[in-house]
Every structure is written in C-alpha cells, then in structure tokens.
Coordinates of C-alpha atoms in Angstrom, one line a residue:
X1 CA 51.7 3.2 -20.3
X2 CA 52.6 1.3 -23.6
X3 CA 50.8 -2.6 -23.5
X4 CA 52.8 -4.4 -25.5
X5 CA 50.2 -7.0 -27.1
X6 CA 51.2 -10.3 -28.6
X7 CA 51.7 -11.2 -32.9
X8 CA 48.5 -11.9 -34.0
X9 CA 47.8 -15.9 -36.2
X10 CA 49.4 -13.6 -39.3
X11 CA 52.4 -11.9 -37.5
X12 CA 53.5 -15.3 -36.0
X13 CA 53.2 -17.4 -39.4
X14 CA 55.7 -15.6 -41.1
X15 CA 58.2 -16.7 -38.6
X16 CA 58.3 -19.6 -39.5
X17 CA 59.1 -21.0 -42.7
X18 CA 59.8 -24.4 -42.2
X19 CA 55.6 -25.1 -40.8
X20 CA 53.6 -27.1 -43.1
X21 CA 50.1 -24.3 -42.7
X22 CA 48.7 -26.9 -40.1
X23 CA 51.4 -27.2 -37.7
X24 CA 51.7 -23.2 -38.1
X25 CA 47.8 -22.9 -36.3
X26 CA 49.1 -25.8 -34.0
X27 CA 52.2 -23.5 -33.0
X28 CA 49.2 -20.8 -32.8
X29 CA 47.3 -22.9 -29.9
X30 CA 49.4 -24.2 -28.0
X31 CA 52.0 -20.9 -27.6
X32 CA 50.0 -17.7 -29.0
X33 CA 52.0 -14.9 -30.2
X34 CA 53.9 -14.5 -27.6
X35 CA 57.3 -13.7 -28.8
X36 CA 59.6 -15.4 -26.0
X37 CA 57.4 -18.5 -26.6
X38 CA 58.1 -18.6 -30.0
X39 CA 61.5 -18.2 -29.3
X40 CA 61.2 -22.4 -27.1
X41 CA 59.4 -23.4 -30.3
X42 CA 61.0 -24.6 -34.1
X43 CA 60.4 -25.5 -37.4
X44 CA 62.9 -27.7 -37.8
X45 CA 60.9 -30.3 -35.5
X46 CA 57.3 -31.4 -35.3
X47 CA 54.5 -30.6 -33.6
X48 CA 54.2 -33.4 -31.1
X49 CA 58.1 -33.3 -30.7
X50 CA 57.9 -28.9 -29.5
X51 CA 55.4 -30.1 -26.7
X52 CA 57.3 -32.9 -25.5
X53 CA 60.1 -30.4 -25.6
X54 CA 58.5 -27.5 -23.4
X55 CA 54.9 -28.8 -21.8
X56 CA 56.3 -31.7 -20.6
X57 CA 59.6 -31.9 -20.0
X58 CA 60.4 -30.5 -16.5
X59 CA 64.0 -28.8 -17.7
X60 CA 62.1 -26.5 -20.1
X61 CA 61.5 -22.9 -19.7
X62 CA 57.4 -23.3 -20.8
X63 CA 56.6 -26.0 -18.3
X64 CA 56.7 -24.1 -15.4
X65 CA 56.1 -20.8 -17.4
X66 CA 52.3 -20.0 -15.4
X67 CA 53.2 -20.2 -12.0
X68 CA 56.3 -18.4 -11.9
X69 CA 54.6 -15.8 -14.2
X70 CA 51.5 -16.1 -11.4
X71 CA 54.1 -16.1 -8.4
X72 CA 55.1 -12.4 -10.0
X73 CA 52.0 -10.6 -10.2
X74 CA 49.6 -11.7 -7.2
X75 CA 50.0 -12.6 -3.4
X76 CA 47.5 -16.2 -3.5
X77 CA 48.7 -17.9 -6.5
X78 CA 47.3 -21.3 -5.6
X79 CA 43.8 -20.0 -5.9
X80 CA 44.5 -18.4 -8.9
X81 CA 45.8 -21.6 -10.2
X82 CA 43.0 -23.7 -9.5
X83 CA 40.1 -21.1 -10.9
X84 CA 42.6 -20.8 -14.2
X85 CA 42.3 -24.7 -13.6
X86 CA 38.4 -24.8 -13.4
X87 CA 38.8 -22.9 -16.0
X88 CA 39.9 -24.5 -18.0
X89 CA 39.3 -27.9 -17.7
X90 CA 35.4 -27.1 -18.9
X91 CA 33.8 -24.2 -15.7
X92 CA 32.6 -21.9 -17.9
X93 CA 30.3 -20.1 -15.4
X94 CA 31.4 -18.6 -11.6
X95 CA 29.1 -20.5 -10.8
X96 CA 30.4 -23.3 -11.7
X97 CA 34.1 -21.9 -11.5
X98 CA 33.2 -21.4 -7.3
X99 CA 32.0 -24.9 -7.4
X100 CA 34.9 -26.6 -8.3
X101 CA 37.5 -23.8 -6.5
X102 CA 35.1 -24.1 -3.7
X103 CA 34.9 -20.8 -2.5
X104 CA 32.4 -18.2 -2.9
X105 CA 31.2 -16.6 -5.9
X106 CA 33.0 -13.2 -4.3
X107 CA 35.5 -14.4 -3.3
X108 CA 35.7 -16.1 -7.1
X109 CA 34.7 -12.4 -9.5
X110 CA 37.1 -11.4 -7.6
X111 CA 40.2 -12.8 -8.3
X112 CA 38.7 -13.4 -12.2
X113 CA 38.6 -10.0 -12.2
X114 CA 42.5 -9.4 -11.5
X115 CA 43.5 -12.5 -14.3
X116 CA 41.3 -10.7 -16.7
X117 CA 43.4 -7.4 -15.9
X118 CA 46.7 -9.8 -16.4
X119 CA 45.2 -10.7 -20.2
X120 CA 44.9 -14.4 -18.7
X121 CA 41.3 -14.6 -18.7
X122 CA 38.9 -13.2 -20.9
X123 CA 35.3 -12.2 -19.9
X124 CA 32.4 -12.6 -23.3
X125 CA 28.9 -12.5 -23.0
X126 CA 26.1 -13.3 -25.7
X127 CA 27.2 -10.4 -28.8
X128 CA 24.7 -7.4 -28.7
X129 CA 23.9 -8.6 -24.9
X130 CA 24.9 -6.7 -21.7
X131 CA 23.3 -9.1 -19.6
X132 CA 26.3 -10.0 -17.6
X133 CA 24.0 -13.8 -16.4
X134 CA 24.5 -15.0 -19.4
X135 CA 28.6 -14.5 -18.7
X136 CA 31.3 -17.2 -19.1
X137 CA 34.8 -16.9 -19.1
X138 CA 37.3 -18.8 -20.5
X139 CA 41.6 -18.7 -20.4
X140 CA 42.5 -15.9 -22.9
X141 CA 46.1 -16.2 -23.7
X142 CA 46.7 -19.4 -26.0
X143 CA 49.7 -20.8 -23.5
X144 CA 47.9 -20.9 -20.5
X145 CA 45.3 -22.5 -22.1
X146 CA 47.5 -25.6 -23.6
X147 CA 49.4 -25.7 -20.5
X148 CA 46.1 -25.3 -17.3
X149 CA 44.1 -28.2 -20.0
X150 CA 46.9 -30.9 -20.8
X151 CA 50.5 -30.3 -17.8
X152 CA 49.0 -30.4 -14.3
X153 CA 46.4 -33.5 -14.7
X154 CA 49.9 -35.2 -16.2
X155 CA 52.5 -34.0 -13.8
X156 CA 53.3 -36.6 -12.6
X157 CA 53.6 -38.5 -15.5
X158 CA 56.4 -35.5 -16.7
X159 CA 57.6 -35.5 -13.7
X160 CA 59.1 -39.5 -14.2
X161 CA 60.6 -37.9 -17.6
X162 CA 57.9 -40.0 -19.9
X163 CA 57.1 -37.4 -22.0
X164 CA 55.8 -39.8 -24.5
X165 CA 53.8 -41.2 -22.8
X166 CA 52.8 -38.2 -21.1
X167 CA 51.8 -37.2 -25.5
X168 CA 49.5 -40.0 -26.1
X169 CA 48.0 -39.3 -23.5
X170 CA 47.6 -35.7 -24.6
X171 CA 46.9 -36.6 -28.7
X172 CA 43.7 -38.2 -28.9
X173 CA 42.6 -34.2 -27.4
X174 CA 44.5 -31.9 -29.9
X175 CA 42.1 -31.4 -32.3
X176 CA 39.0 -31.0 -30.7
X177 CA 41.2 -27.9 -28.5
X178 CA 41.5 -26.8 -31.4
X179 CA 37.8 -25.6 -32.1
X180 CA 38.5 -21.7 -29.9
X181 CA 41.6 -21.4 -31.8
X182 CA 40.5 -21.6 -35.3
X183 CA 37.7 -19.6 -33.8
X184 CA 40.0 -16.7 -33.1
X185 CA 42.0 -17.2 -36.7
X186 CA 38.9 -16.7 -38.2
X187 CA 37.9 -13.5 -36.3
X188 CA 41.2 -12.3 -37.2
X189 CA 40.7 -12.8 -40.9
X190 CA 38.0 -11.4 -40.8
X191 CA 39.8 -7.9 -38.9
X192 CA 41.7 -8.0 -42.1
X193 CA 38.8 -8.3 -44.3
X194 CA 36.7 -5.1 -42.9
X195 CA 39.9 -3.4 -43.1
X196 CA 41.7 -4.2 -46.9
X197 CA 37.4 -3.2 -47.8
X198 CA 37.0 -6.8 -48.7
X199 CA 34.3 -7.5 -46.3
X200 CA 30.2 -7.2 -47.4
X201 CA 29.3 -5.8 -44.0
X202 CA 31.0 -3.0 -42.7
X203 CA 31.0 -4.3 -39.0
X204 CA 32.6 -2.8 -36.2
X205 CA 33.4 -5.8 -32.7
X206 CA 31.9 -9.2 -33.8
X207 CA 31.8 -12.2 -31.2
X208 CA 29.7 -15.7 -30.3
X209 CA 26.3 -15.8 -29.8
X210 CA 25.0 -18.4 -27.6
X211 CA 21.1 -17.9 -26.2
X212 CA 17.7 -19.7 -26.1
X213 CA 16.1 -21.1 -29.7
X214 CA 12.5 -21.3 -29.5
X215 CA 10.8 -23.7 -33.1
X216 CA 13.8 -26.0 -31.4
X217 CA 13.6 -25.8 -28.1
X218 CA 17.5 -26.3 -26.9
X219 CA 19.9 -24.3 -26.2
X220 CA 21.7 -22.8 -29.2
X221 CA 25.3 -21.1 -30.1
X222 CA 26.7 -19.4 -33.5
X223 CA 30.6 -19.1 -34.2
X224 CA 30.7 -15.9 -35.2
X225 CA 27.9 -13.1 -35.6
X226 CA 28.7 -9.2 -36.4
X227 CA 26.4 -6.1 -37.2
X228 CA 27.1 -4.3 -39.1
X229 CA 23.4 -2.3 -38.5
X230 CA 20.2 -3.0 -37.6
X231 CA 19.2 -4.7 -41.0
X232 CA 22.4 -5.6 -41.9
X233 CA 24.7 -8.8 -40.4
X234 CA 27.3 -11.2 -41.2
X235 CA 27.1 -14.9 -39.5
X236 CA 30.2 -17.7 -39.3
X237 CA 30.3 -21.1 -38.6
X238 CA 34.1 -22.3 -38.1
X239 CA 34.5 -26.1 -39.1
X240 CA 38.2 -27.4 -37.5
X241 CA 37.9 -31.2 -38.1
X242 CA 39.7 -33.4 -41.0
X243 CA 36.1 -33.9 -43.1
X244 CA 34.3 -31.7 -45.3
X245 CA 31.7 -29.5 -44.3
X246 CA 28.5 -31.0 -46.3
X247 CA 25.4 -28.9 -46.4
X248 CA 24.2 -29.6 -42.8
X249 CA 26.2 -27.1 -41.9
X250 CA 25.6 -24.0 -43.6
X251 CA 21.1 -24.9 -42.8
X252 CA 21.5 -24.7 -39.4
X253 CA 23.1 -21.8 -39.3
X254 CA 20.8 -20.7 -42.0
X255 CA 18.1 -21.5 -39.5
X256 CA 20.0 -20.2 -36.2
X257 CA 20.3 -16.8 -38.2
X258 CA 17.0 -16.5 -38.4
X259 CA 16.5 -16.5 -34.8
X260 CA 17.2 -12.8 -35.9
X261 CA 15.6 -10.1 -37.0
X262 CA 18.4 -8.8 -39.6
X263 CA 16.7 -8.3 -43.8
X264 CA 20.5 -8.6 -45.4
X265 CA 22.1 -11.6 -44.1
X266 CA 25.3 -12.5 -45.6
X267 CA 27.2 -16.4 -44.5
X268 CA 31.0 -16.9 -44.2
X269 CA 32.1 -21.2 -43.2
X270 CA 35.4 -21.9 -42.1
X271 CA 36.7 -25.4 -43.2
X272 CA 39.8 -26.9 -42.0
X273 CA 40.0 -29.4 -45.1
X274 CA 37.1 -28.0 -47.6
X275 CA 33.4 -28.2 -48.6
X276 CA 31.8 -31.6 -50.2
X277 CA 29.9 -30.6 -53.0
X278 CA 26.5 -29.9 -51.9
X279 CA 28.0 -27.7 -49.5
X280 CA 29.1 -25.8 -52.4
X281 CA 26.5 -25.9 -54.7
X282 CA 24.1 -25.1 -52.4
X283 CA 26.7 -21.8 -51.4
X284 CA 26.5 -21.0 -55.4
X285 CA 22.6 -20.9 -55.6
X286 CA 22.2 -18.4 -52.2
X287 CA 24.7 -16.0 -54.2
X288 CA 24.9 -14.8 -50.2
X289 CA 27.7 -17.3 -48.7
X290 CA 31.9 -17.6 -48.7
X291 CA 33.1 -20.5 -48.4
X292 CA 36.6 -20.1 -46.3
X293 CA 38.9 -22.9 -46.3
X294 CA 41.8 -22.4 -44.6
X295 CA 44.5 -22.7 -47.0
X296 CA 43.1 -19.8 -48.1
X297 CA 42.8 -17.6 -45.9
X298 CA 46.8 -17.9 -45.5
X299 CA 47.2 -16.9 -48.8

C-alpha cells in the first residue's frame, strides 16, 4: 500500500507564485499541503477573499469537506465531529475532551485512535518522554484544524450569506492560530538543514517539550527540542508576531534549556519579523545561537 502524503510547506510555496511570503504561510496554515484543497485557493486573490470564497461560502467544496470526509470514513460521524470540535477549541487532554463531549474517556480514546489512524488527529508526548499521562492531542491536518476552529461557531452567519461578518469575527484570531503552523514550518526547516548537512546538531527526531520548572515552580514549554546524544541538543523558539523578538525570549529559552543536563547546546530563534538589536548582539556574543527570520527560510 502507498500512503500519499501531502506537500510540505516548501513544496506548497512553489504552487503559488503571486502570494507574498506571509500569504504563503497563511495558505499553508489554512488548507495544508493537500493538492485538492490547494486547488481551491487562488494567488490572484487576498487571503481574506480566499477564506470568504471557500470556508465562508456554503456553496464551495471546502465548506462541507470535513463532514463529508468523516461520513465516508466512519459510522458515527456525530461523535467524531464533537471530538474534533472539542480539540479544535482548546481541549487537548483526554479528560478535557471527554468532559466537553460528555462521553467516558474509554469511549473517547477509542474514537481518537481512529482519528489518529485517519491522519486527522495527532498524539504528542513531551519530547524524550514515553509517559502517556502527559499526552496531548491536536489536529494534524491544517484544513480540518482551520475548519473546526472557525466554521461551526459561525455556521448560522455563514448560512445567511454573511461572509463579511463571519470573516470579521475570525480575523482577530488568525495570528494566534498561525502560531502552531509556524512551529511546524520551523520544524520542516530544521529537517532540511539536517539533511543538507547545515545543522550543528545531528538529531534523529525533534518535538515539543513541556513539563514542570522546579526553579520557577510552574509549567514550562519549549517549542522545539532535538537531541543528538546525551551531551548535545538543540533548543528552538518560534514567534509569529509583528513585533521583533527581543532579548527576553532568548534568555527564557536559555533558562529552560538548563532544566536538561546537555553540555553542548545550540539555540534557534525563529521570528516572523526579525530581532531587536539587544537580541542580535547577545546572540553574536554567545556564538551558539542561530537567529532565523521567516523570509530567510524561504530563500
């Protein structure tokens, strides 16, 4: 059997010549790399118009796509629907999902397993840990993630043909939505660096890490962690904001890396718009920090 995978971000970019760099990221975040969905997008229109023509248009193919797909693949589409909606709106642990859906965790976990095998949901544990106690669930497919995040709650507005009003309600959350997408783009960038021999750390896998910070006495999170061996690792932070990334972000990442026993550590900061002078100067001084602007990742 051959499983045909969607395009990655770089491959998706080749498809759209007229979009700006930022628009390319948004399109990937909205429909992912599935060719059938990319065909619904036009680089002659703005991102706003693309969203209005597809997700906010009851007559478009994408408007009904997630529900139609589910009906083809599973029997009890309503419960699957409820589970995906729960995850899309912020429930990430099994107990939260079952609470929102109103079914036992046993039933929910059987349904979630099926959604994982369909490639719709993914299960994550903190990097380097196997304990499923800490497992969280998120939507793996960007088109599903976007649809379930924004369409159901605006359904009655969309049904009345008020795409303009629906978009106004969605727009304030788009930048926040793109945070996870940007993390994925950064991970793909690091894999390319590794395969072309340009990455200082020869990792075999990478992922997110979250857990307890005993010094700060609170939960800490690291966007990207990748280990070469017991002594060498890479730590990364991704920021999709219009402000430049400042020194504080680098200092926080350094502090969090000290929760681990690695002796040789490399840092990657990824920014949508660049870095402040303080951050750039400190990175040069340290010598083991790569500052990567989003536009440079596309070159």
